CSV table of C-alpha atoms and ligand atoms in Angstrom, one decimal:
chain,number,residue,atom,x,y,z
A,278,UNK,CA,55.2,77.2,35.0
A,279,UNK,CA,58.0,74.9,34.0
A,280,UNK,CA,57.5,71.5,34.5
A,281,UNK,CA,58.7,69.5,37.7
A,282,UNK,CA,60.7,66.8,37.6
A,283,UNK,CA,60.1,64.2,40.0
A,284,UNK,CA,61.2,61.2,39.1
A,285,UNK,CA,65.6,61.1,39.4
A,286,UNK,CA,65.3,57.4,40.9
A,287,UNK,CA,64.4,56.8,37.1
A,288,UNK,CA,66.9,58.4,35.7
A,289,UNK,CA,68.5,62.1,36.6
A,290,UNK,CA,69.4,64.8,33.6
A,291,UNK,CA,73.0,65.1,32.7
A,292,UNK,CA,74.9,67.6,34.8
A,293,UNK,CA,76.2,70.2,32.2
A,294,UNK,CA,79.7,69.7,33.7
A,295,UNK,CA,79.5,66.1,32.7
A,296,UNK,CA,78.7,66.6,29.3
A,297,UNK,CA,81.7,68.9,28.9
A,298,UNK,CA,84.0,66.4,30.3
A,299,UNK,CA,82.5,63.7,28.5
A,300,UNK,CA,82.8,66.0,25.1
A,301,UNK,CA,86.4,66.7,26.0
A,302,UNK,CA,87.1,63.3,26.3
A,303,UNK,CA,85.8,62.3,23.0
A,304,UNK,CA,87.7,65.0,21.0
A,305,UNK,CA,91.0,64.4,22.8
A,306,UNK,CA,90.8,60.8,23.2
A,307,UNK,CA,89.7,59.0,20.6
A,308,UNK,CA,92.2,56.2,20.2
A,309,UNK,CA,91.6,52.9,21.4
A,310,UNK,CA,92.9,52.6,24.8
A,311,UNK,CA,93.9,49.0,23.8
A,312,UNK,CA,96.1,50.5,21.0
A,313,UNK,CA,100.3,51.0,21.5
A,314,UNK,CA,100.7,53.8,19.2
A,315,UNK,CA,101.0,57.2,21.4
A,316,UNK,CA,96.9,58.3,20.9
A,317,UNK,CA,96.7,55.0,22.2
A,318,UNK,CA,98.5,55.5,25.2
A,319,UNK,CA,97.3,58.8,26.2
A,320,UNK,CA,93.7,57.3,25.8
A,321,UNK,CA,95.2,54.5,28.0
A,322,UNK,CA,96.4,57.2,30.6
A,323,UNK,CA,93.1,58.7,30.2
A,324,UNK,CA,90.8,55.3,31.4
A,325,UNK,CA,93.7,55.0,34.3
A,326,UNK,CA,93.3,58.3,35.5
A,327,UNK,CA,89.1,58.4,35.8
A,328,UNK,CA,89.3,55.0,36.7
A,329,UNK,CA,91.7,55.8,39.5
A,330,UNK,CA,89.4,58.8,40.8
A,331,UNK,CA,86.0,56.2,40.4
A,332,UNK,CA,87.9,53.8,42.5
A,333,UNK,CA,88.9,56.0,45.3
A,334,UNK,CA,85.3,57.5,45.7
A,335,UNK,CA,84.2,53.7,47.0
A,336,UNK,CA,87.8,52.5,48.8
A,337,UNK,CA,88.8,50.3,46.4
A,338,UNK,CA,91.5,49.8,44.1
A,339,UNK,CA,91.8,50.6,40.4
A,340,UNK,CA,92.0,47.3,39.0
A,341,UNK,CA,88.7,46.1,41.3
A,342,UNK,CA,86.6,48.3,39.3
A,343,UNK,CA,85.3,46.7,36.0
A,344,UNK,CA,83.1,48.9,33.6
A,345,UNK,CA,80.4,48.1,32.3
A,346,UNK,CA,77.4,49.2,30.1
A,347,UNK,CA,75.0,49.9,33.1
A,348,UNK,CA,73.8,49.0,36.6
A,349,UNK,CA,72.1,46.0,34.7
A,350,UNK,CA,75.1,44.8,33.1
A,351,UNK,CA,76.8,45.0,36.6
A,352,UNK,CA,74.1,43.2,38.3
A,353,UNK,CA,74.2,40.4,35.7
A,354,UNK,CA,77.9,40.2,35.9
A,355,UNK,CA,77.8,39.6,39.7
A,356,UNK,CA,75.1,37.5,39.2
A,357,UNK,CA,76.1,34.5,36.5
A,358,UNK,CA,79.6,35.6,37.0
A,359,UNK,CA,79.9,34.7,40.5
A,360,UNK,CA,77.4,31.5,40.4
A,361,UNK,CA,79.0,30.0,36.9
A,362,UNK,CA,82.2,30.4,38.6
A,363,UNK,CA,81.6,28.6,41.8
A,364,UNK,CA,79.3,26.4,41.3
A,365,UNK,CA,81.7,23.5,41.9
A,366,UNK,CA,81.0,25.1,45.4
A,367,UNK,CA,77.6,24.7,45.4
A,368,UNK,CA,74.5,26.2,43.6
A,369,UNK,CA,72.7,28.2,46.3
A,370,UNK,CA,72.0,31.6,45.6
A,371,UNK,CA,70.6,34.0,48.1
A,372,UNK,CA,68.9,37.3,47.5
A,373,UNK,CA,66.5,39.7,49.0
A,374,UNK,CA,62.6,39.3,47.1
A,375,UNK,CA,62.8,43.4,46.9
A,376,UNK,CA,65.7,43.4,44.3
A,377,UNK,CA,65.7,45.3,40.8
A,378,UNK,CA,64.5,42.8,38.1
A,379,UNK,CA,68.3,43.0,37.1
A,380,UNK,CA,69.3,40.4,39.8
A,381,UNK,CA,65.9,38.9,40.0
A,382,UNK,CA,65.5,37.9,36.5
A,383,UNK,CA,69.2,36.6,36.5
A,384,UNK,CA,68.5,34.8,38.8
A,385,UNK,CA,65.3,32.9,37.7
A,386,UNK,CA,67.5,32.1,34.7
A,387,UNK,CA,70.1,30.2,36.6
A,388,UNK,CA,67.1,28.8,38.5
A,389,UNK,CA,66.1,27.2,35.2
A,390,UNK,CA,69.9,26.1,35.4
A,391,UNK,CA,70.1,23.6,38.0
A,392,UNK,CA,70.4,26.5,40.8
A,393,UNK,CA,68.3,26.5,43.7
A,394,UNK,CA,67.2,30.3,44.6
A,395,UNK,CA,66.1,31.4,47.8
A,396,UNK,CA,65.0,34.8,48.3
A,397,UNK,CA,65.0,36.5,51.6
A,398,UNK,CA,61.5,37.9,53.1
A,399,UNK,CA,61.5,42.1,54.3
A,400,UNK,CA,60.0,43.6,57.2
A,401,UNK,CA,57.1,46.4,56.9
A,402,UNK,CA,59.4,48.6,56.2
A,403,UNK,CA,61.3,46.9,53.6
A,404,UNK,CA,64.3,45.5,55.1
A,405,UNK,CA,66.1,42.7,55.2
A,406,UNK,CA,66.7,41.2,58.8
A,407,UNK,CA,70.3,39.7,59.0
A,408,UNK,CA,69.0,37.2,61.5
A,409,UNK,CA,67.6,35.8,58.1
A,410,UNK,CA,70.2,35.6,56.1
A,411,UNK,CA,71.9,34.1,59.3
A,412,UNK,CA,69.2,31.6,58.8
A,413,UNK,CA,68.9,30.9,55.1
A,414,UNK,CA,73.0,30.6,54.2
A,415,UNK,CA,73.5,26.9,53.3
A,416,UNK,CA,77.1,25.0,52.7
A,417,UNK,CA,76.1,25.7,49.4
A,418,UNK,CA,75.5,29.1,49.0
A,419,UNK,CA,77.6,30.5,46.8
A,420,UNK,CA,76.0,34.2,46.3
A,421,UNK,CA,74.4,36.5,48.4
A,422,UNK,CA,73.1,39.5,46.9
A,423,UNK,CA,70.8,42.6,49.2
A,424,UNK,CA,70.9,46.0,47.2
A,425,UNK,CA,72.0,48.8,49.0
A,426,UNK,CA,68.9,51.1,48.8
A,427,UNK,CA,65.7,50.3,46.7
A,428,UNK,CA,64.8,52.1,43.8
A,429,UNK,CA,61.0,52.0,44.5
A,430,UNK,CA,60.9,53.1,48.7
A,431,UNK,CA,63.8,53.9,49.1
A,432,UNK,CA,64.5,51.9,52.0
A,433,UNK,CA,68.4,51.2,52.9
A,434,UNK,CA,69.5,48.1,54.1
A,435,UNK,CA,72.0,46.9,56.9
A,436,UNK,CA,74.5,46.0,54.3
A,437,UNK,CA,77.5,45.8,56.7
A,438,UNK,CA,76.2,43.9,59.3
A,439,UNK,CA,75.1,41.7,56.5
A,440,UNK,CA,78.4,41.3,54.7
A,441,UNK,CA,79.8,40.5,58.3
A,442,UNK,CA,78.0,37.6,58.9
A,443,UNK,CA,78.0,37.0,54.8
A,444,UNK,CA,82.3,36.9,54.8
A,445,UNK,CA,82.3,34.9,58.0
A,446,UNK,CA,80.8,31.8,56.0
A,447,UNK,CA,83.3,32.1,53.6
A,448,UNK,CA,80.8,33.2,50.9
A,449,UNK,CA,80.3,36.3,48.4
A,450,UNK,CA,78.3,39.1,48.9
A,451,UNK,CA,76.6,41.2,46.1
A,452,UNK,CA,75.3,44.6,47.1
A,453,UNK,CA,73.2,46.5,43.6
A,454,UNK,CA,74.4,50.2,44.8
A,455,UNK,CA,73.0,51.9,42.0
A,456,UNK,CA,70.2,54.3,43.4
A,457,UNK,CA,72.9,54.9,46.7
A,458,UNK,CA,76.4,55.6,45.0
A,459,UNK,CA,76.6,59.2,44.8
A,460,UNK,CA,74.1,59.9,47.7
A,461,UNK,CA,75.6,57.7,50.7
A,462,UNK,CA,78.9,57.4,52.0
A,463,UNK,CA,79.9,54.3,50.3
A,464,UNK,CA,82.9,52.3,51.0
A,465,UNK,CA,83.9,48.7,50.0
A,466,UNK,CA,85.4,47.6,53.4
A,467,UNK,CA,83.2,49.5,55.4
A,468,UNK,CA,80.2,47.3,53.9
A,469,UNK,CA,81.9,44.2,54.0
A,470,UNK,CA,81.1,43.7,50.1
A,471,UNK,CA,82.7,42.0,47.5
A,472,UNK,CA,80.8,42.8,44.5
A,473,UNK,CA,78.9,46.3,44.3
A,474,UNK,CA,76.7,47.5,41.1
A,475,UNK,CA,77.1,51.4,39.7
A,476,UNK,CA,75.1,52.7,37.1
A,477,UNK,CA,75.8,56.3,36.0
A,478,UNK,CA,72.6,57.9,34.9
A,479,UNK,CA,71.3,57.6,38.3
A,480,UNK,CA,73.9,60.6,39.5
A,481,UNK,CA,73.7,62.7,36.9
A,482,UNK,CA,76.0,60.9,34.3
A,483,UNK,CA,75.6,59.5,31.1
A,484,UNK,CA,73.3,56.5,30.5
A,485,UNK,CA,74.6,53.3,29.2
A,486,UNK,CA,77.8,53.5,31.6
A,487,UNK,CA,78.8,52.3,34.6
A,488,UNK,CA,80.9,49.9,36.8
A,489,UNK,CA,80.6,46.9,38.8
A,490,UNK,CA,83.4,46.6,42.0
A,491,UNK,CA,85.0,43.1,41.6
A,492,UNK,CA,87.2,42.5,45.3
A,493,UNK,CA,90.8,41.4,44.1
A,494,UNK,CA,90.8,37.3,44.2
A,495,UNK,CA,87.2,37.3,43.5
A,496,UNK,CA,86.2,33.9,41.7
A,497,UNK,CA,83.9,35.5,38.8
A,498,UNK,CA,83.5,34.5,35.0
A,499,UNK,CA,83.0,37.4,32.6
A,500,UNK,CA,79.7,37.3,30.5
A,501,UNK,CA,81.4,38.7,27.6
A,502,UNK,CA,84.4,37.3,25.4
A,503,UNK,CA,87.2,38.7,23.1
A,504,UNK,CA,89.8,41.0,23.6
A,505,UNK,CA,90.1,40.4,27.4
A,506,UNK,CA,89.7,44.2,28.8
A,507,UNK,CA,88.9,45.1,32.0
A,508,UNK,CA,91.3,42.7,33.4
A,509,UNK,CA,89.5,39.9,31.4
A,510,UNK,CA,85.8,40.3,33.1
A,511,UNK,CA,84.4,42.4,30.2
A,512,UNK,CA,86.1,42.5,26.9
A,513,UNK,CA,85.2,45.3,24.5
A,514,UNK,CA,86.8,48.6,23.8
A,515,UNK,CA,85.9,50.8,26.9
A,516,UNK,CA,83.2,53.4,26.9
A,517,UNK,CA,85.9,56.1,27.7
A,518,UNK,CA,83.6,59.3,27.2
A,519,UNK,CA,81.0,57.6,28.9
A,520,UNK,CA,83.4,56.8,31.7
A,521,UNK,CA,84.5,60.6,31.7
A,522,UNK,CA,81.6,61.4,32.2
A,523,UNK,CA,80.8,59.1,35.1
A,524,UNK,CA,84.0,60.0,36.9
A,525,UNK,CA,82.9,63.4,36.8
A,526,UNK,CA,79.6,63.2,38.1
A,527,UNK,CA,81.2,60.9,41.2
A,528,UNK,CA,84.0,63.7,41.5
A,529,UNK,CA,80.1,66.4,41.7
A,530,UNK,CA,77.9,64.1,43.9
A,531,UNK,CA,80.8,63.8,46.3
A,532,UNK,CA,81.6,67.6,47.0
A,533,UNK,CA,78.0,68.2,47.5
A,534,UNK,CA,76.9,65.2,48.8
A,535,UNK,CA,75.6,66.0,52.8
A,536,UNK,CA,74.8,69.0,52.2
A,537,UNK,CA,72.5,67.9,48.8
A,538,UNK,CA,71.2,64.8,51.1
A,539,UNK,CA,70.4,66.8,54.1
A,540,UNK,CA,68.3,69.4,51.8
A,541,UNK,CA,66.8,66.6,50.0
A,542,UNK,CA,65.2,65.2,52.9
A,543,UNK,CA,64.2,68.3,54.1
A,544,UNK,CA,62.0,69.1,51.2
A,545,UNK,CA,60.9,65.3,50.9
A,546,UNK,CA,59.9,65.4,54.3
A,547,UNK,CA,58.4,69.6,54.0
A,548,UNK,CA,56.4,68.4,51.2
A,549,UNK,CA,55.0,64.6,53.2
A,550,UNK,CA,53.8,67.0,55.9
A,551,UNK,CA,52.0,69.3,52.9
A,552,UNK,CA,50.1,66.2,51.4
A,553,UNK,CA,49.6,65.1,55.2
A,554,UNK,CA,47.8,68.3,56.1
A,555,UNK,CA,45.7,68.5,53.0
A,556,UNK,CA,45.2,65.1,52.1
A,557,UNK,CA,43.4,62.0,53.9
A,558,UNK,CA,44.5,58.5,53.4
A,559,UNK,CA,47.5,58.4,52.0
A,560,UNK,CA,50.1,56.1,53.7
A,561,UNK,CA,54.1,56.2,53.4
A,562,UNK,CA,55.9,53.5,52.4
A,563,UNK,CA,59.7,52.4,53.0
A,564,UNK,CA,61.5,53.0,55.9
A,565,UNK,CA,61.2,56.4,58.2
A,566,UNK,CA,64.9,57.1,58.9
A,567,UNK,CA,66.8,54.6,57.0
A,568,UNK,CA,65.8,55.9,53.6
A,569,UNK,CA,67.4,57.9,50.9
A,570,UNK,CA,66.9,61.2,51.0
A,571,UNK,CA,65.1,61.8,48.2
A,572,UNK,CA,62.5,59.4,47.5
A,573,UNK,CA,59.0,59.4,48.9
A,574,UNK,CA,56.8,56.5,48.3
A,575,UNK,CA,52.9,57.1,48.9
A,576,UNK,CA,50.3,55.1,49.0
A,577,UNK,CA,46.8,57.2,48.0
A,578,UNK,CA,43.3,55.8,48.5
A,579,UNK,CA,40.8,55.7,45.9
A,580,UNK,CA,42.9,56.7,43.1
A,581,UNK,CA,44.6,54.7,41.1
A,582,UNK,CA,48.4,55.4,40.2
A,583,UNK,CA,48.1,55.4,36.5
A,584,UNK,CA,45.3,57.5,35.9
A,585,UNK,CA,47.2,60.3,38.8
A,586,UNK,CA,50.2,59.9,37.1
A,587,UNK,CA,48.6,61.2,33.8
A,588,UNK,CA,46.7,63.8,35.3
A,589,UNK,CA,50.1,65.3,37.3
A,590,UNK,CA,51.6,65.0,33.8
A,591,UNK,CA,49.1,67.2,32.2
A,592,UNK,CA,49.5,69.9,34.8
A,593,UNK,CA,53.4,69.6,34.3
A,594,UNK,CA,54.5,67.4,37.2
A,595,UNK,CA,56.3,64.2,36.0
A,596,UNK,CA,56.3,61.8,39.1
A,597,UNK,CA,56.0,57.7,37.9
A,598,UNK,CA,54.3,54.5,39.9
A,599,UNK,CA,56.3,52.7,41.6
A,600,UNK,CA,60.0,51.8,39.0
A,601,UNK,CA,60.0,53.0,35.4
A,602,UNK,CA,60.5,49.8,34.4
A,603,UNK,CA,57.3,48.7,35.5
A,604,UNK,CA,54.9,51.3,34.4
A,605,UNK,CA,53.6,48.9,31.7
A,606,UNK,CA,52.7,46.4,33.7
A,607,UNK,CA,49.5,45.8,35.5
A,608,UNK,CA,51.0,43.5,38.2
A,609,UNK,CA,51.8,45.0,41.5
A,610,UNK,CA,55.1,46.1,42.3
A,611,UNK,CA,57.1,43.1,43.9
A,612,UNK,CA,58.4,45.8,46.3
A,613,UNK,CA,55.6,46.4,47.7
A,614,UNK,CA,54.3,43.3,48.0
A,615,UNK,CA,57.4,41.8,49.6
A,616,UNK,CA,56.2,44.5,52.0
A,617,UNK,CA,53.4,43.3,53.0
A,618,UNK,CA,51.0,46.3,51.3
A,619,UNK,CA,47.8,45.2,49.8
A,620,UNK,CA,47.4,45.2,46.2
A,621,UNK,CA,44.8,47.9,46.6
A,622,UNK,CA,46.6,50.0,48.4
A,623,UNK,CA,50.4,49.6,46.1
A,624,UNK,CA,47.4,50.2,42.9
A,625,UNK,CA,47.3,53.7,44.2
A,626,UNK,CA,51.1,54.1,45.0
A,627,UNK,CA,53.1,57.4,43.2
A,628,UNK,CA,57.1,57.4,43.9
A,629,UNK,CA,58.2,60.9,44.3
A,630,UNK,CA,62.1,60.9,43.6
A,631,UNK,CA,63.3,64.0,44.6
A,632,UNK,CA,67.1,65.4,42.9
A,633,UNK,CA,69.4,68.5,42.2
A,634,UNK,CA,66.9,70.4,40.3
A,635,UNK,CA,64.1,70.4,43.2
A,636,UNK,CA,63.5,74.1,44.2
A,637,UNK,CA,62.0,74.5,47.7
A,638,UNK,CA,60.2,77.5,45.9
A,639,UNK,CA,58.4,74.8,44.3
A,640,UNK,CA,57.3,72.9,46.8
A,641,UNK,CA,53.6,75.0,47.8
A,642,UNK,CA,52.8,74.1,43.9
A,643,UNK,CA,54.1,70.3,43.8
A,644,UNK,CA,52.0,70.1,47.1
A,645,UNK,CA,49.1,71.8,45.4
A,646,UNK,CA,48.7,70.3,42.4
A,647,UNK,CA,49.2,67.0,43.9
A,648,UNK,CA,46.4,67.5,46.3
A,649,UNK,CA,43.8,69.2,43.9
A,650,UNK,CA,44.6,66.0,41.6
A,651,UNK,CA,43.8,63.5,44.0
A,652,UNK,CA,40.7,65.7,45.1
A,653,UNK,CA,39.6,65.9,41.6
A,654,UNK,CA,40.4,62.3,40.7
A,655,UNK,CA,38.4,61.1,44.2
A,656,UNK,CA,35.6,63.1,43.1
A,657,UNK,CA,35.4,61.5,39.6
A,658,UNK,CA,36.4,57.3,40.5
A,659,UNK,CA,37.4,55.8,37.1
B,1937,PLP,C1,68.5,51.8,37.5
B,1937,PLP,C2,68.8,50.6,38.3
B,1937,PLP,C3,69.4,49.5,37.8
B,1937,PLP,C4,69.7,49.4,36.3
B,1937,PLP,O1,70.7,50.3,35.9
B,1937,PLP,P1,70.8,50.7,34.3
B,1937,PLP,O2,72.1,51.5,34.2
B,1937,PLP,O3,69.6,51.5,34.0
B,1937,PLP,O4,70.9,49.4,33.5
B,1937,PLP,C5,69.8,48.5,38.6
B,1937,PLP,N1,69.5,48.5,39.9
B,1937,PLP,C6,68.9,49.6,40.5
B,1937,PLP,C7,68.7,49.5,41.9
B,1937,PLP,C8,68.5,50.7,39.7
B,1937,PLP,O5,67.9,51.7,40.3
């Protein structure tokens, strides 16, 4: 049996197409795009032309998208670029508690900084209740920042009727899109935002590229100083294989997008009623509906997530805990804790991220082994 991959809210493989374009791109552009001799240019028509393509995919213009390294590169651009830059303004900040550690951590550094952070409660469910934000904008709120979907449940949040109520105050809005870019319909108007995160290896791009969505006449200081690319916000010689290769996995994702989402839920959903059946006490987690497709969030009594996550591993499924970037650490997930789920039950919690190479022949054996492991596991308590 090959092994199953579980875990694309992680990171997903590279589609083979991508890894052409991106190869393509390196051989035939190679100049500096920066450069006025005529490699230069044609690199330079090369960065207008996937940059043109990226920008369409989300409704914006060309010049509002600003590449970047990564989705955590994005977030901290919107972050200490948009609170540096207004904080004449004022120094509120105002973000959701379920946000990647990207935003957060930015933002406990400016809270060290004289800014005052204030960090928006969820439901059950994990979302964020506009009424709140209603509540907790200030005169001096300067930032507001809700991700799109989380990485950890899943759960997607009322962005538009956020940024609504977010514009009407006159203040920005910061929207981490990076696990929904590629899956959901995404468009800057639409969700009312004017800064919006993109990282590329979460749709089947390269890693270490990606773009954050800067609204023209947005008031933002770059992070990053020198030769004033990327119409000033992030200076450095662009990335352009890497950006090849993010503009063709956006150009993939969005031909096959409703069809993959509405076959991804399916077999998220097939494979919840599997565990359901065979399993007792395990709990869902994120919202029913409102969720992305693929990723399923369970909560399983008596085990603890670590210990199944080995023992999957050893029989050849690869699933992780709750983010990858937390599978070090002891604590509980702030995710799931924002939700309101006990520490006992988020110790037991396995996210199941669900992608392209998900075979619905598979699913009798991801059900299976899944089920036999937490049978063995409750059998033998560590
Ligand atoms: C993966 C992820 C990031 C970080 O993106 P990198 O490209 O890995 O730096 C930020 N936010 C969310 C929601 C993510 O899932």
């Amino acid at each position: 049996m090959e092994p199953i991959y579980l875990d694309h809210n992680a990171t997903t493989p590279i589609d083979p197409g991508v890894i052409d374009a991106m190869a393509e791109t390196a051989r035939r552009f190679w100049a500096n795009p920066s450069s006025g001799h005529p490699p230069g240019l044609a690199a330079r028509e090369e960065l207008a032309k996937r940059r043109s393509v990226i920008a369409r995919f989300i409704g914006a213009k060309p010049e509002e998208i600003i590449f970047t390294s990564g989705g955590t590169e994005s977030d901290n651009l919107a972050v200490f670029g948009a609170a540096r830059a207004n904080q004449n303004k004022g120094r509120h900040l105002l973000i959701s508690s379920i946000e990647h550690h990207a935003v957060l951590e930015s933002c406990k550094v400016l809270s060290g900084q004289g800014f005052d952070v204030s960090h928006l409660p969820v439901d059950r469910d994990g979302r964020v209740d506009p009424d709140d934000v209603k509540k907790e904008l200030r005169k001096d709120t300067v930032l507001v920042s809700v991700m799109h979907a989380n990485n950890e449940v899943g759960t997607v949040q009322p962005i538009a009727e956020i940024g609504r109520l977010v514009r009407e105050r006159g203040v920005l809005f910061h929207t981490d899109a990076a696990q929904s870019v590629g899956k959901l319909p995404i468009h800057v108007d639409e969700l009312c935002v004017d800064l919006l995160t993109c990282s590329s290896h979460k749709i089947y791009g390269p890693k270490g590229v990606g773009f954050l969505y800067v609204r023209a006449g947005t008031n933002l200081s770059p992070l990053s100083y020198g030769g004033a690319q990327e119409g000033g916000f992030r200076s450095g010689t662009e990335n352009l294989p890497g950006i090849a290769g993010l503009a063709n996995a956006l150009e993939t994702a969005e031909k096959g997008m409703q069809k993959e989402g509405s076959l991804l839920a399916q077999l998220r959903d097939a494979l919840f009623e599997a565990l359901s059946r065979s399993l007792d006490g395990i709990d869902l987690n994120g919202h029913m509906t409102s969720r992305l497709p693929g990723t399923l969030s369970l909560s399983v009594q008596g085990v603890k997530s670590s210990d199944l996550i080995t023992l999957l591993s050893q029989k050849g499924v690869f699933v992780s805990a709750s983010a990858a970037c937390t599978t070090a650490s002891i604590h509980p997930s702030h995710v799931l804790s924002a939700m309101g789920i006990s520490p006992s039950r988020a110790a037991g919690t396995l996210r199941i991220s669900l992608g392209r190479s998900t075979r619905k022949e598979d699913l009798p054996y991801i059900a299976d082994v899944l089920s036999s492991s937490v049978k063995q596991m409750r059998r033998r308590p560590s």
